[in-house]
Short mmCIF file of C-alpha atoms and ligand atoms in Angstrom, two decimals:
data_model
loop_
_atom_site.label_atom_id
_atom_site.label_comp_id
_atom_site.label_asym_id
_atom_site.label_seq_id
_atom_site.Cartn_x
_atom_site.Cartn_y
_atom_site.Cartn_z
CA MET A 332 -0.05 0.08 0.16
CA ALA A 333 1.54 3.18 -0.99
CA ILE A 334 1.30 6.02 1.38
CA GLN A 335 0.11 9.38 0.14
CA THR A 336 -1.18 11.34 3.14
CA VAL A 337 0.50 11.43 6.60
CA GLY A 338 -0.95 13.09 9.69
CA VAL A 339 1.05 14.32 12.38
CA VAL A 340 -0.61 14.93 15.74
CA GLY A 341 1.24 17.49 18.17
CA CYS A 342 3.46 20.05 16.60
CA GLY A 343 5.97 20.39 19.71
CA LEU A 344 9.53 19.70 19.37
CA MET A 345 9.18 16.31 17.85
CA GLY A 346 5.80 16.74 15.87
CA ALA A 347 7.06 19.93 14.08
CA GLY A 348 10.37 17.76 12.88
CA ILE A 349 8.26 14.82 11.96
CA ALA A 350 5.92 16.93 10.00
CA GLN A 351 8.58 18.72 8.08
CA ILE A 352 10.66 15.59 7.07
CA ALA A 353 7.29 14.07 5.92
CA ALA A 354 6.52 16.97 3.74
CA GLU A 355 10.09 17.14 2.47
CA ALA A 356 9.80 13.29 1.41
CA GLY A 357 6.79 14.46 -0.86
CA TYR A 358 3.95 13.44 1.29
CA ALA A 359 0.68 15.36 1.86
CA THR A 360 0.91 16.13 5.41
CA ILE A 361 -1.96 17.19 7.79
CA VAL A 362 -0.71 18.58 11.17
CA ARG A 363 -2.98 18.86 14.13
CA GLU A 364 -2.43 20.70 17.26
CA ALA A 365 -4.62 21.03 20.29
CA GLY A 366 -5.06 24.97 19.89
CA GLU A 367 -4.31 27.89 17.73
CA ALA A 368 -1.55 29.06 19.82
CA PRO A 369 0.66 25.79 19.87
CA LEU A 370 -0.28 25.41 16.06
CA ALA A 371 1.22 28.95 15.33
CA LYS A 372 4.29 27.92 17.27
CA GLY A 373 4.69 24.62 15.67
CA ARG A 374 4.20 26.16 12.23
CA ALA A 375 6.87 29.02 13.16
CA ARG A 376 9.29 26.21 14.40
CA ILE A 377 9.19 24.50 10.97
CA GLU A 378 9.41 27.76 8.92
CA GLY A 379 12.39 28.84 11.20
CA PHE A 380 14.25 25.33 10.52
CA LEU A 381 13.46 25.63 6.96
CA SER A 382 14.89 29.19 6.45
CA LYS A 383 18.05 28.26 8.42
CA SER A 384 18.43 25.36 5.97
CA VAL A 385 18.04 27.65 3.03
CA GLU A 386 20.55 30.31 4.74
CA LYS A 387 23.07 27.33 5.00
CA GLY A 388 22.46 26.20 1.37
CA LYS A 389 21.13 22.74 2.42
CA THR A 390 17.87 23.60 0.75
CA THR A 391 16.73 25.93 -1.96
CA LYS A 392 14.11 28.67 -1.38
CA GLU A 393 11.81 26.71 -3.97
CA GLN A 394 12.35 23.28 -2.02
CA ALA A 395 11.46 25.06 1.28
CA ALA A 396 8.42 26.61 -0.31
CA ALA A 397 7.34 23.30 -1.80
CA THR A 398 7.70 21.64 1.65
CA MET A 399 5.38 24.44 3.27
CA GLY A 400 2.88 23.89 0.32
CA ARG A 401 2.41 20.16 1.16
CA LEU A 402 1.75 20.97 4.89
CA ARG A 403 -1.64 21.62 6.21
CA PHE A 404 -2.44 22.99 9.63
CA THR A 405 -5.54 22.35 11.78
CA THR A 406 -6.80 22.03 15.28
CA LYS A 407 -9.67 19.66 14.06
CA VAL A 408 -9.07 16.18 14.66
CA GLU A 409 -11.66 15.34 11.91
CA ASP A 410 -9.15 16.76 9.40
CA LEU A 411 -6.99 13.70 9.89
CA ALA A 412 -9.72 11.28 8.42
CA PRO A 413 -8.00 11.03 5.01
CA CYS A 414 -4.63 9.93 6.40
CA ASP A 415 -2.99 6.71 5.29
CA LEU A 416 -0.43 6.92 8.15
CA VAL A 417 -0.75 8.74 11.37
CA VAL A 418 2.26 9.71 13.60
CA GLU A 419 1.32 10.66 17.11
CA ALA A 420 3.87 13.01 18.89
CA ILE A 421 1.69 14.60 21.73
CA VAL A 422 2.51 14.72 25.30
CA GLU A 423 3.99 11.54 26.93
CA SER A 424 0.65 10.41 28.69
CA MET A 425 -1.20 7.33 28.13
CA PRO A 426 -4.66 8.39 28.81
CA ALA A 427 -4.00 11.46 26.35
CA LYS A 428 -2.84 9.25 23.66
CA GLN A 429 -5.47 6.61 24.13
CA GLU A 430 -8.16 9.35 23.93
CA LEU A 431 -6.56 10.50 20.62
CA PHE A 432 -6.48 7.08 19.15
CA ARG A 433 -9.81 6.16 20.04
CA ALA A 434 -11.01 9.33 18.19
CA LEU A 435 -8.93 8.45 15.27
CA ASP A 436 -10.14 4.87 15.12
CA GLY A 437 -13.58 6.24 14.45
CA LEU A 438 -12.37 8.54 11.79
CA CYS A 439 -9.76 7.23 9.65
CA GLY A 440 -10.34 4.36 6.96
CA PRO A 441 -9.84 0.49 8.03
CA ASP A 442 -6.34 0.42 6.12
CA ALA A 443 -4.74 3.47 7.57
CA VAL A 444 -1.56 2.67 9.95
CA PHE A 445 -1.34 4.25 13.33
CA SER A 446 1.96 4.89 15.08
CA SER A 447 3.20 6.75 18.18
CA ASN A 448 6.40 8.32 18.65
CA THR A 449 6.33 7.50 22.58
CA SER A 450 9.64 7.33 24.33
CA SER A 451 8.56 4.97 26.97
CA LEU A 452 4.82 4.13 26.79
CA SER A 453 3.47 0.69 25.73
CA ILE A 454 2.59 0.84 21.86
CA GLY A 455 0.41 -2.28 22.76
CA ASP A 456 -1.54 -0.47 25.34
CA MET A 457 -2.44 2.18 22.75
CA ALA A 458 -3.13 -0.36 20.05
CA ALA A 459 -5.55 -2.00 22.48
CA CYS A 460 -7.83 0.77 22.92
CA THR A 461 -8.47 0.66 19.11
CA LYS A 462 -10.03 -1.87 16.68
CA ARG A 463 -7.01 -1.94 14.84
CA PRO A 464 -4.34 -3.67 16.92
CA ALA A 465 -2.59 -5.29 14.01
CA SER A 466 -2.15 -1.70 12.23
CA PHE A 467 -0.23 -0.12 14.96
CA VAL A 468 3.58 0.41 15.35
CA GLY A 469 5.80 2.60 17.03
CA LEU A 470 7.73 5.14 15.22
CA HIS A 471 10.36 6.64 17.30
CA PHE A 472 12.40 9.46 15.88
CA PHE A 473 15.17 11.51 17.79
CA ASN A 474 15.50 15.11 18.54
CA PRO A 475 16.25 17.34 16.34
CA VAL A 476 14.22 15.12 13.79
CA PRO A 477 15.50 16.82 10.71
CA VAL A 478 19.11 16.03 11.66
CA MET A 479 19.06 12.77 13.81
CA ARG A 480 19.31 10.02 11.30
CA LEU A 481 17.71 6.90 13.32
CA VAL A 482 14.24 5.92 13.82
CA GLU A 483 13.24 2.78 16.12
CA VAL A 484 10.53 1.09 14.48
CA VAL A 485 8.66 -0.85 17.19
CA ARG A 486 6.68 -4.03 16.63
CA THR A 487 4.03 -5.17 19.35
CA ILE A 488 2.78 -8.81 19.66
CA SER A 489 0.11 -7.89 17.37
CA THR A 490 1.69 -5.74 14.66
CA SER A 491 1.13 -6.94 10.99
CA ASP A 492 3.96 -7.34 8.59
CA ARG A 493 2.09 -4.80 6.42
CA ALA A 494 2.13 -2.21 9.25
CA TYR A 495 5.65 -2.89 9.88
CA GLN A 496 6.48 -2.40 6.29
CA VAL A 497 4.55 0.84 5.78
CA ALA A 498 6.51 2.32 8.93
CA VAL A 499 9.97 1.08 7.46
CA GLU A 500 9.09 2.21 4.22
CA PHE A 501 7.84 5.75 5.59
CA ALA A 502 11.00 6.18 7.71
CA GLN A 503 13.45 5.31 4.91
CA LYS A 504 11.59 7.56 2.61
CA THR A 505 12.29 10.32 5.13
CA GLY A 506 15.99 9.56 4.73
CA LYS A 507 16.15 7.76 8.20
CA THR A 508 18.08 4.51 9.16
CA VAL A 509 15.73 2.02 10.97
CA VAL A 510 16.34 -0.30 13.81
CA THR A 511 13.59 -2.60 14.69
CA ALA A 512 12.92 -2.95 18.49
CA LYS A 513 10.46 -4.94 20.87
CA ASP A 514 7.48 -3.23 22.49
CA THR A 515 9.54 -2.67 25.78
CA PRO A 516 9.91 0.61 27.78
CA GLY A 517 12.67 2.72 26.17
CA PHE A 518 13.12 0.21 23.38
CA VAL A 519 16.83 0.28 22.55
CA VAL A 520 18.25 3.83 23.01
CA ASN A 521 16.34 5.20 25.96
CA LEU A 522 16.76 1.84 27.89
CA LEU A 523 20.41 2.58 27.83
CA LEU A 524 20.42 6.48 27.79
CA VAL A 525 17.90 7.17 30.49
CA PRO A 526 19.65 5.78 33.49
CA TYR A 527 22.96 7.52 32.21
CA LEU A 528 21.01 10.98 32.17
CA LEU A 529 19.39 10.58 35.63
CA ASP A 530 22.80 9.47 37.05
CA ALA A 531 24.15 12.83 35.63
CA ILE A 532 21.53 14.76 37.77
CA ARG A 533 22.42 12.59 40.74
CA ALA A 534 25.95 13.67 40.28
CA LEU A 535 25.09 17.20 40.27
CA GLU A 536 22.66 16.87 43.33
CA LYS A 537 25.74 14.95 45.22
CA GLY A 538 28.00 18.03 44.19
CA VAL A 539 30.43 15.73 42.50
CA ALA A 540 30.99 18.68 39.80
CA SER A 541 29.33 21.67 38.33
CA ALA A 542 26.75 21.11 35.52
CA LYS A 543 29.41 22.62 33.06
CA ASP A 544 32.19 20.41 34.28
CA ILE A 545 29.83 17.20 34.24
CA ASP A 546 29.21 18.12 30.68
CA THR A 547 32.61 18.98 29.83
CA GLY A 548 33.75 15.69 31.45
CA MET A 549 31.57 13.52 29.41
CA GLN A 550 32.28 15.42 26.07
CA LEU A 551 36.17 15.51 26.33
CA GLY A 552 36.53 12.30 28.29
CA CYS A 553 34.15 10.24 26.16
CA GLY A 554 33.82 11.97 23.02
CA HIS A 555 30.09 12.51 23.42
CA PRO A 556 29.01 15.54 21.13
CA MET A 557 26.89 16.95 23.99
CA GLY A 558 27.12 16.69 27.71
CA PRO A 559 24.26 14.99 29.67
CA LEU A 560 22.76 18.11 31.26
CA ALA A 561 22.83 19.93 28.15
CA LEU A 562 21.40 16.96 26.48
CA LEU A 563 18.48 16.95 29.30
CA ASP A 564 17.76 20.60 28.48
CA PHE A 565 17.49 19.71 24.88
CA VAL A 566 15.09 16.69 25.34
CA GLY A 567 12.99 18.73 27.74
CA LEU A 568 13.07 18.11 31.55
CA ASP A 569 9.28 17.75 31.68
CA THR A 570 9.59 14.93 28.93
CA THR A 571 12.33 13.33 30.67
CA LEU A 572 10.46 13.19 33.93
CA TYR A 573 7.40 11.42 32.36
CA ILE A 574 9.87 8.80 30.81
CA ALA A 575 11.70 8.33 34.13
CA ASP A 576 8.45 7.58 35.93
CA ILE A 577 7.01 5.34 33.24
CA MET A 578 10.20 3.29 33.06
CA SER A 579 10.71 3.31 36.84
CA HIS A 580 6.85 2.10 37.33
CA GLU A 581 7.53 -0.63 34.60
CA PHE A 582 11.02 -1.86 35.46
CA LYS A 583 10.91 -1.27 39.42
CA ASP A 584 14.50 -0.50 38.88
CA VAL A 585 16.25 2.32 41.00
CA ARG A 586 18.34 3.10 37.99
CA TYR A 587 15.12 4.67 36.34
CA ALA A 588 13.99 6.63 39.59
CA ALA A 589 13.66 10.56 38.85
CA PRO A 590 16.14 12.29 41.27
CA PRO A 591 14.41 14.75 43.29
CA LEU A 592 16.11 17.80 41.63
CA LEU A 593 14.48 16.82 38.43
CA ARG A 594 11.08 16.78 40.02
CA ARG A 595 11.64 20.09 41.60
CA MET A 596 12.83 21.79 38.54
CA VAL A 597 10.01 20.39 36.51
CA ALA A 598 7.48 21.81 39.08
CA ALA A 599 9.30 25.12 38.83
CA GLY A 600 8.77 25.39 35.21
CA MET A 601 12.19 24.72 34.21
CA HIS A 602 11.58 22.43 31.36
CA GLY A 603 14.97 23.10 29.66
CA LYS A 604 15.78 24.98 26.41
CA LYS A 605 12.22 25.05 25.28
CA SER A 606 11.23 27.16 28.50
CA GLY A 607 14.26 29.24 28.61
CA ARG A 608 15.77 27.52 31.72
CA GLY A 609 16.90 24.13 32.78
CA PHE A 610 20.43 23.23 33.77
CA TYR A 611 21.40 26.21 31.84
CA ASP A 612 19.90 29.50 31.32
CA TYR A 613 19.00 30.26 27.72
CA SER A 614 17.60 33.95 28.46
CA ALA A 615 21.22 35.09 27.95
CA PRO A 616 22.73 35.10 24.47
CA ALA A 617 25.34 32.35 25.18
CA ALA A 618 23.95 29.34 27.57
CA ALA A 619 25.23 29.72 30.78
CA PRO A 620 24.82 27.34 33.88
CA ALA A 621 21.83 28.05 35.81
CA LYS A 622 23.47 26.82 39.12
N1 NAD B 1893 11.55 15.75 23.33
C1 NAD B 1893 12.35 14.49 22.67
O1 NAD B 1893 13.55 14.50 22.59
C2 NAD B 1893 11.59 13.31 22.22
C3 NAD B 1893 12.34 12.45 21.63
C4 NAD B 1893 11.79 11.19 21.21
C5 NAD B 1893 10.39 10.86 21.37
N2 NAD B 1893 9.61 12.00 22.19
C6 NAD B 1893 8.39 11.88 22.34
O2 NAD B 1893 7.51 12.67 21.42
C7 NAD B 1893 6.20 12.98 22.07
C8 NAD B 1893 6.06 14.47 22.10
O3 NAD B 1893 7.31 15.13 22.75
P1 NAD B 1893 7.85 16.56 22.51
O4 NAD B 1893 9.02 16.47 23.11
O5 NAD B 1893 7.43 17.04 21.20
O6 NAD B 1893 6.87 17.23 23.49
P2 NAD B 1893 6.41 18.69 23.42
O7 NAD B 1893 5.69 19.22 24.70
O8 NAD B 1893 7.36 19.77 22.78
O9 NAD B 1893 5.09 18.78 22.26
C9 NAD B 1893 3.84 18.15 22.59
C10 NAD B 1893 2.86 18.94 21.73
O10 NAD B 1893 1.67 18.17 21.66
C11 NAD B 1893 0.32 18.85 21.80
N3 NAD B 1893 -0.85 18.20 22.13
C12 NAD B 1893 -0.90 17.91 23.39
N4 NAD B 1893 -2.14 17.11 23.40
C13 NAD B 1893 -2.63 17.02 22.10
C14 NAD B 1893 -3.64 16.53 20.97
N5 NAD B 1893 -4.68 15.87 21.92
N6 NAD B 1893 -3.76 16.85 20.11
C15 NAD B 1893 -2.77 17.39 19.31
N7 NAD B 1893 -1.74 18.10 19.79
C16 NAD B 1893 -1.71 17.84 21.20
C17 NAD B 1893 0.96 20.05 22.69
O11 NAD B 1893 0.17 21.21 22.55
C18 NAD B 1893 2.21 20.04 22.36
O12 NAD B 1893 2.46 21.32 21.45
C19 NAD B 1893 6.28 12.46 23.49
O13 NAD B 1893 5.65 11.15 23.45
C20 NAD B 1893 7.69 12.04 23.78
O14 NAD B 1893 7.97 11.04 24.61
C21 NAD B 1893 10.33 13.11 22.61
#
């Protein structure tokens, strides 16, 4: 089955990137947000990314305009009815995702494939609230989506070969490399990455070193392109807390338990780069350690 129309639900950090690469790959792409303000913000994020690509000579003005021309923005869930593939990238909350998929199940055609970009929730639990569990996969992109080359395609015990192939073809057409993972919390990458990120917060809490020195240590000592605390700011501390809580609940393993500092920072609205403040302060021209 050739996919022609792709729906992207949620146009935040991840959804904006997924919508952009879907449109760049030639798909008619319908983007749905919960309200007008986040929709405008998501659209501006895509426009900003494309104009930077034009400035850097990676895309032409015409290609960027053609990409924008393939995107349609809406707040109405009913507008997703014609989609052949839906990629969900809303908040990391099972009740919110299930409510959305229940609505989509009644709207989209019987052959439409549903996918979630969740980092840690069970794809099987989302699939189970629809009448199409065989047409359900995980499509786990990485941030920033237009730049990062990996996609984890997640198969549940019910995923059909057809749905899996649709997901792989979509990911490959957007230029990504696919790894296939089982429907287990964190899949491959976050299973290994999340305990490391939480340990970096624990090191900061214990006063082992400053945020800057923890990051510099891992960059220069291990050759990582970014230190763990800068990476946490980039991913979003709120999103990381959701993921840690889900993985901790699932595995009952202290390695996944959110450190108190993470919880305090999220409660205080320090969600990282997107809120202007996390482990670093982004209100200043050059990000400085926030503590
Ligand atoms: N941030 C990352 O690095 C990263 C990486 C991979 C996967 N993910 C996953 O991607 C998903 C989105 O994460 P994010 O970082 O983009 O979050 P985000 O907070 O930046 O964006 C979520 C967006 O979804 C919108 N939204 C909420 N409910 C909605 C609904 N019912 N319909 C339409 N829009 C709705 C919100 O308004 C918001 O703009 C999560 O499941 C997260 O775990 C995040």
